[in-house]
Amino acid sequence: MPTLHLLRHLPAAEANGRAIGHTDLPLADPDAPDRLAQAWPHEPPARLVASPLLRAARTARALGAKWNLDINFEPRLREMDFGTWDGRTWDEIERDDAAALHAWMGDWTATPAPGGESFADVQARVGAWLSELVDDAAAQDTAAQDAATVAVVAQAVATRAVLVQVPGLEPAQAFRLDVHHGALTTVRLKPP
């Protein structure tokens, strides 16, 4: 089964203190992905998959250029959709929509942001992508399966959705996982 190198994108501009799910912000340091690509600690992967949002796409483009790999932009790897909160500061959300924010914070795994998604929604779309990846790998011969590596550049919640599903953690444990900007986590997928 393939090995996944999960990489969270680098910091986005003007993101601090904001809910920036689908808000498409550029990177704070546009040259940082090139430095990250030069410091990549593993052999080049067989495939490169990324969220299409700017902050992940720019990071993936630097890696793709270094490895001479095309990028498969996968919309199911986008960050959680915060709906009407997207792009707003958490302080503004607390001030203007405190009841909904507290309901979401009380059960973020099942409660969506207004007009947006819950963590369960993100898990479902990321899980569908992950299942396809596993099914594709299972259709290959054993040597090809063992050699397959996939680099995945995505946002924090989508990365956590993969990490929760691969080792079989409970969804409530997702935000206990450290997924810092530029953090690389490697997992090996298991057969279904």
mmCIF file of C-alpha atoms in Angstrom:
data_model
loop_
_atom_site.group_PDB
_atom_site.id
_atom_site.type_symbol
_atom_site.label_atom_id
_atom_site.label_comp_id
_atom_site.label_asym_id
_atom_site.label_seq_id
_atom_site.Cartn_x
_atom_site.Cartn_y
_atom_site.Cartn_z
ATOM 1 C CA MET A 1 0.000 0.000 0.000
ATOM 2 C CA PRO A 2 1.183 3.532 -0.634
ATOM 3 C CA THR A 3 2.999 5.760 1.792
ATOM 4 C CA LEU A 4 1.538 9.240 2.244
ATOM 5 C CA HIS A 5 3.725 12.238 2.974
ATOM 6 C CA LEU A 6 1.177 14.705 4.364
ATOM 7 C CA LEU A 7 2.352 18.303 4.311
ATOM 8 C CA ARG A 8 0.388 21.216 5.687
ATOM 9 C CA HIS A 9 0.781 24.342 3.580
ATOM 10 C CA LEU A 10 2.957 27.210 4.787
ATOM 11 C CA PRO A 11 1.436 30.228 6.629
ATOM 12 C CA ALA A 12 -1.090 32.312 4.707
ATOM 13 C CA ALA A 13 -1.041 36.100 4.654
ATOM 14 C CA GLU A 14 -3.389 37.862 7.081
ATOM 15 C CA ALA A 15 -4.693 34.570 8.488
ATOM 16 C CA ASN A 16 -3.948 35.012 12.201
ATOM 17 C CA GLY A 17 -7.084 35.006 14.316
ATOM 18 C CA ARG A 18 -9.351 34.273 11.334
ATOM 19 C CA ALA A 19 -11.519 31.399 10.188
ATOM 20 C CA ILE A 20 -9.971 30.892 6.757
ATOM 21 C CA GLY A 21 -11.459 27.680 5.525
ATOM 22 C CA HIS A 22 -12.261 28.333 1.858
ATOM 23 C CA THR A 23 -11.038 31.940 1.959
ATOM 24 C CA ASP A 24 -8.322 31.796 -0.676
ATOM 25 C CA LEU A 25 -5.383 33.696 0.801
ATOM 26 C CA PRO A 26 -1.875 33.720 -0.685
ATOM 27 C CA LEU A 27 1.133 32.721 1.362
ATOM 28 C CA ALA A 28 2.662 35.217 3.776
ATOM 29 C CA ASP A 29 6.123 34.469 2.336
ATOM 30 C CA PRO A 30 5.857 33.570 -1.363
ATOM 31 C CA ASP A 31 9.462 32.272 -1.420
ATOM 32 C CA ALA A 32 9.041 29.882 1.528
ATOM 33 C CA PRO A 33 7.773 26.968 -0.638
ATOM 34 C CA ASP A 34 10.994 27.025 -2.682
ATOM 35 C CA ARG A 35 13.063 26.746 0.497
ATOM 36 C CA LEU A 36 10.803 23.953 1.757
ATOM 37 C CA ALA A 37 11.180 22.059 -1.540
ATOM 38 C CA GLN A 38 14.960 22.278 -1.302
ATOM 39 C CA ALA A 39 14.862 20.876 2.247
ATOM 40 C CA TRP A 40 12.510 17.934 1.435
ATOM 41 C CA PRO A 41 13.849 14.989 3.513
ATOM 42 C CA HIS A 42 12.588 12.066 1.397
ATOM 43 C CA GLU A 43 13.008 10.669 -2.085
ATOM 44 C CA PRO A 44 10.642 12.262 -4.613
ATOM 45 C CA PRO A 45 7.196 10.653 -4.514
ATOM 46 C CA ALA A 46 5.478 8.874 -7.366
ATOM 47 C CA ARG A 47 2.523 11.289 -7.217
ATOM 48 C CA LEU A 48 1.791 14.792 -5.949
ATOM 49 C CA VAL A 49 -1.736 15.726 -4.845
ATOM 50 C CA ALA A 50 -2.829 19.089 -3.439
ATOM 51 C CA SER A 51 -5.750 21.158 -2.355
ATOM 52 C CA PRO A 52 -6.484 23.775 -5.044
ATOM 53 C CA LEU A 53 -6.515 26.657 -2.539
ATOM 54 C CA LEU A 54 -3.674 29.148 -3.115
ATOM 55 C CA ARG A 55 -1.819 28.438 0.121
ATOM 56 C CA ALA A 56 -1.521 24.711 -0.687
ATOM 57 C CA ALA A 57 -1.216 25.105 -4.460
ATOM 58 C CA ARG A 58 1.817 27.435 -4.219
ATOM 59 C CA THR A 59 3.561 24.991 -1.880
ATOM 60 C CA ALA A 60 2.750 22.060 -4.197
ATOM 61 C CA ARG A 61 3.990 23.947 -7.275
ATOM 62 C CA ALA A 62 7.422 24.390 -5.679
ATOM 63 C CA LEU A 63 7.593 20.680 -4.899
ATOM 64 C CA GLY A 64 6.312 19.709 -8.349
ATOM 65 C CA ALA A 65 8.945 21.901 -10.015
ATOM 66 C CA LYS A 66 11.721 20.303 -7.956
ATOM 67 C CA TRP A 67 10.521 16.772 -8.722
ATOM 68 C CA ASN A 68 9.339 17.430 -12.274
ATOM 69 C CA LEU A 69 5.905 16.076 -11.279
ATOM 70 C CA ASP A 70 2.473 17.220 -12.355
ATOM 71 C CA ILE A 71 0.095 18.131 -9.546
ATOM 72 C CA ASN A 72 -3.296 16.519 -9.188
ATOM 73 C CA PHE A 73 -5.404 19.290 -7.628
ATOM 74 C CA GLU A 74 -8.035 17.556 -5.505
ATOM 75 C CA PRO A 75 -10.940 19.730 -4.263
ATOM 76 C CA ARG A 76 -11.862 17.144 -1.611
ATOM 77 C CA LEU A 77 -8.619 18.085 0.196
ATOM 78 C CA ARG A 78 -9.719 21.692 0.740
ATOM 79 C CA GLU A 79 -9.956 23.134 4.217
ATOM 80 C CA MET A 80 -13.193 22.981 6.191
ATOM 81 C CA ASP A 81 -15.837 25.362 4.845
ATOM 82 C CA PHE A 82 -16.661 27.812 7.624
ATOM 83 C CA GLY A 83 -19.671 29.119 5.694
ATOM 84 C CA THR A 84 -20.762 32.597 6.812
ATOM 85 C CA TRP A 85 -17.807 32.744 9.209
ATOM 86 C CA ASP A 86 -15.207 32.207 6.490
ATOM 87 C CA GLY A 87 -12.654 35.024 6.373
ATOM 88 C CA ARG A 88 -13.921 36.702 9.533
ATOM 89 C CA THR A 89 -11.967 37.004 12.773
ATOM 90 C CA TRP A 90 -12.907 34.683 15.604
ATOM 91 C CA ASP A 91 -13.518 37.802 17.741
ATOM 92 C CA GLU A 92 -16.066 39.082 15.195
ATOM 93 C CA ILE A 93 -17.738 35.689 15.088
ATOM 94 C CA GLU A 94 -17.911 35.596 18.896
ATOM 95 C CA ARG A 95 -19.399 39.088 18.961
ATOM 96 C CA ASP A 96 -21.932 38.615 16.141
ATOM 97 C CA ASP A 97 -22.826 34.930 16.324
ATOM 98 C CA ALA A 98 -21.913 33.734 19.833
ATOM 99 C CA ALA A 99 -24.712 31.168 20.185
ATOM 100 C CA ALA A 100 -23.835 29.411 16.916
ATOM 101 C CA LEU A 101 -20.112 29.560 17.720
ATOM 102 C CA HIS A 102 -20.645 27.986 21.136
ATOM 103 C CA ALA A 103 -22.878 25.272 19.650
ATOM 104 C CA TRP A 104 -20.208 24.531 17.029
ATOM 105 C CA MET A 105 -17.420 24.509 19.622
ATOM 106 C CA GLY A 106 -19.481 22.145 21.802
ATOM 107 C CA ASP A 107 -19.753 19.546 19.033
ATOM 108 C CA TRP A 108 -17.562 20.577 16.068
ATOM 109 C CA THR A 109 -17.349 16.971 14.896
ATOM 110 C CA ALA A 110 -21.064 16.901 13.990
ATOM 111 C CA THR A 111 -22.188 20.553 14.034
ATOM 112 C CA PRO A 112 -21.436 22.578 10.909
ATOM 113 C CA ALA A 113 -20.554 26.240 10.913
ATOM 114 C CA PRO A 114 -23.569 28.236 9.606
ATOM 115 C CA GLY A 115 -23.724 27.568 5.871
ATOM 116 C CA GLY A 116 -20.558 25.474 6.125
ATOM 117 C CA GLU A 117 -19.291 22.052 7.152
ATOM 118 C CA SER A 118 -18.730 19.962 10.244
ATOM 119 C CA PHE A 119 -15.632 17.842 10.765
ATOM 120 C CA ALA A 120 -17.774 14.804 9.843
ATOM 121 C CA ASP A 121 -18.448 16.445 6.461
ATOM 122 C CA VAL A 122 -14.715 16.964 5.907
ATOM 123 C CA GLN A 123 -14.037 13.374 6.963
ATOM 124 C CA ALA A 124 -16.594 12.117 4.447
ATOM 125 C CA ARG A 125 -15.089 13.941 1.476
ATOM 126 C CA VAL A 126 -11.480 13.253 2.472
ATOM 127 C CA GLY A 127 -12.421 9.637 3.238
ATOM 128 C CA ALA A 128 -13.911 9.222 -0.249
ATOM 129 C CA TRP A 129 -10.634 10.445 -1.771
ATOM 130 C CA LEU A 130 -8.597 8.194 0.520
ATOM 131 C CA SER A 131 -10.746 5.151 -0.379
ATOM 132 C CA GLU A 132 -10.158 5.795 -4.079
ATOM 133 C CA LEU A 133 -6.422 6.029 -3.439
ATOM 134 C CA VAL A 134 -6.428 2.712 -1.567
ATOM 135 C CA ASP A 135 -8.588 1.033 -4.229
ATOM 136 C CA ASP A 136 -6.244 2.253 -6.991
ATOM 137 C CA ALA A 137 -3.245 0.927 -5.083
ATOM 138 C CA ALA A 138 -4.952 -2.420 -4.434
ATOM 139 C CA ALA A 139 -5.453 -2.849 -8.185
ATOM 140 C CA GLN A 140 -1.675 -2.665 -8.750
ATOM 141 C CA ASP A 141 0.792 -5.484 -8.278
ATOM 142 C CA THR A 142 2.510 -5.832 -4.899
ATOM 143 C CA ALA A 143 5.828 -4.322 -6.026
ATOM 144 C CA ALA A 144 4.078 -1.230 -7.404
ATOM 145 C CA GLN A 145 2.029 -0.922 -4.217
ATOM 146 C CA ASP A 146 5.109 -1.051 -2.026
ATOM 147 C CA ALA A 147 6.983 1.510 -4.140
ATOM 148 C CA ALA A 148 4.109 3.991 -4.336
ATOM 149 C CA THR A 149 4.507 7.204 -2.415
ATOM 150 C CA VAL A 150 2.140 10.133 -2.587
ATOM 151 C CA ALA A 151 2.948 13.631 -1.375
ATOM 152 C CA VAL A 152 -0.202 15.444 -0.257
ATOM 153 C CA VAL A 153 -0.270 19.207 0.350
ATOM 154 C CA ALA A 154 -3.413 20.317 2.133
ATOM 155 C CA GLN A 155 -4.872 22.449 4.888
ATOM 156 C CA ALA A 156 -4.965 21.534 8.592
ATOM 157 C CA VAL A 157 -8.476 20.085 8.928
ATOM 158 C CA ALA A 158 -8.205 17.968 5.759
ATOM 159 C CA THR A 159 -4.825 16.684 6.945
ATOM 160 C CA ARG A 160 -6.307 15.839 10.327
ATOM 161 C CA ALA A 161 -9.188 14.044 8.575
ATOM 162 C CA VAL A 162 -6.643 11.767 6.867
ATOM 163 C CA LEU A 163 -4.713 11.221 10.090
ATOM 164 C CA VAL A 164 -7.851 10.323 12.035
ATOM 165 C CA GLN A 165 -8.913 7.758 9.420
ATOM 166 C CA VAL A 166 -5.574 6.080 8.791
ATOM 167 C CA PRO A 167 -4.733 5.014 12.363
ATOM 168 C CA GLY A 168 -8.420 4.784 13.283
ATOM 169 C CA LEU A 169 -8.562 7.527 15.888
ATOM 170 C CA GLU A 170 -11.818 8.945 17.169
ATOM 171 C CA PRO A 171 -12.843 12.186 15.409
ATOM 172 C CA ALA A 172 -12.790 14.063 18.735
ATOM 173 C CA GLN A 173 -9.027 13.411 18.845
ATOM 174 C CA ALA A 174 -8.393 15.272 15.577
ATOM 175 C CA PHE A 175 -7.498 18.605 17.117
ATOM 176 C CA ARG A 176 -5.090 16.989 19.541
ATOM 177 C CA LEU A 177 -2.900 16.182 16.532
ATOM 178 C CA ASP A 178 -0.194 18.790 15.931
ATOM 179 C CA VAL A 179 -0.408 19.861 12.307
ATOM 180 C CA HIS A 180 1.722 22.995 12.126
ATOM 181 C CA HIS A 181 2.376 25.016 8.973
ATOM 182 C CA GLY A 182 5.010 23.217 6.945
ATOM 183 C CA ALA A 183 4.727 20.109 9.164
ATOM 184 C CA LEU A 184 5.333 16.793 7.424
ATOM 185 C CA THR A 185 3.694 13.585 8.656
ATOM 186 C CA THR A 186 4.307 10.239 6.977
ATOM 187 C CA VAL A 187 1.819 7.370 7.190
ATOM 188 C CA ARG A 188 1.625 4.045 5.427
ATOM 189 C CA LEU A 189 -1.792 3.011 4.207
ATOM 190 C CA LYS A 190 -3.086 -0.475 4.959
ATOM 191 C CA PRO A 191 -5.116 -2.705 2.659
ATOM 192 C CA PRO A 192 -8.906 -2.479 3.067
#
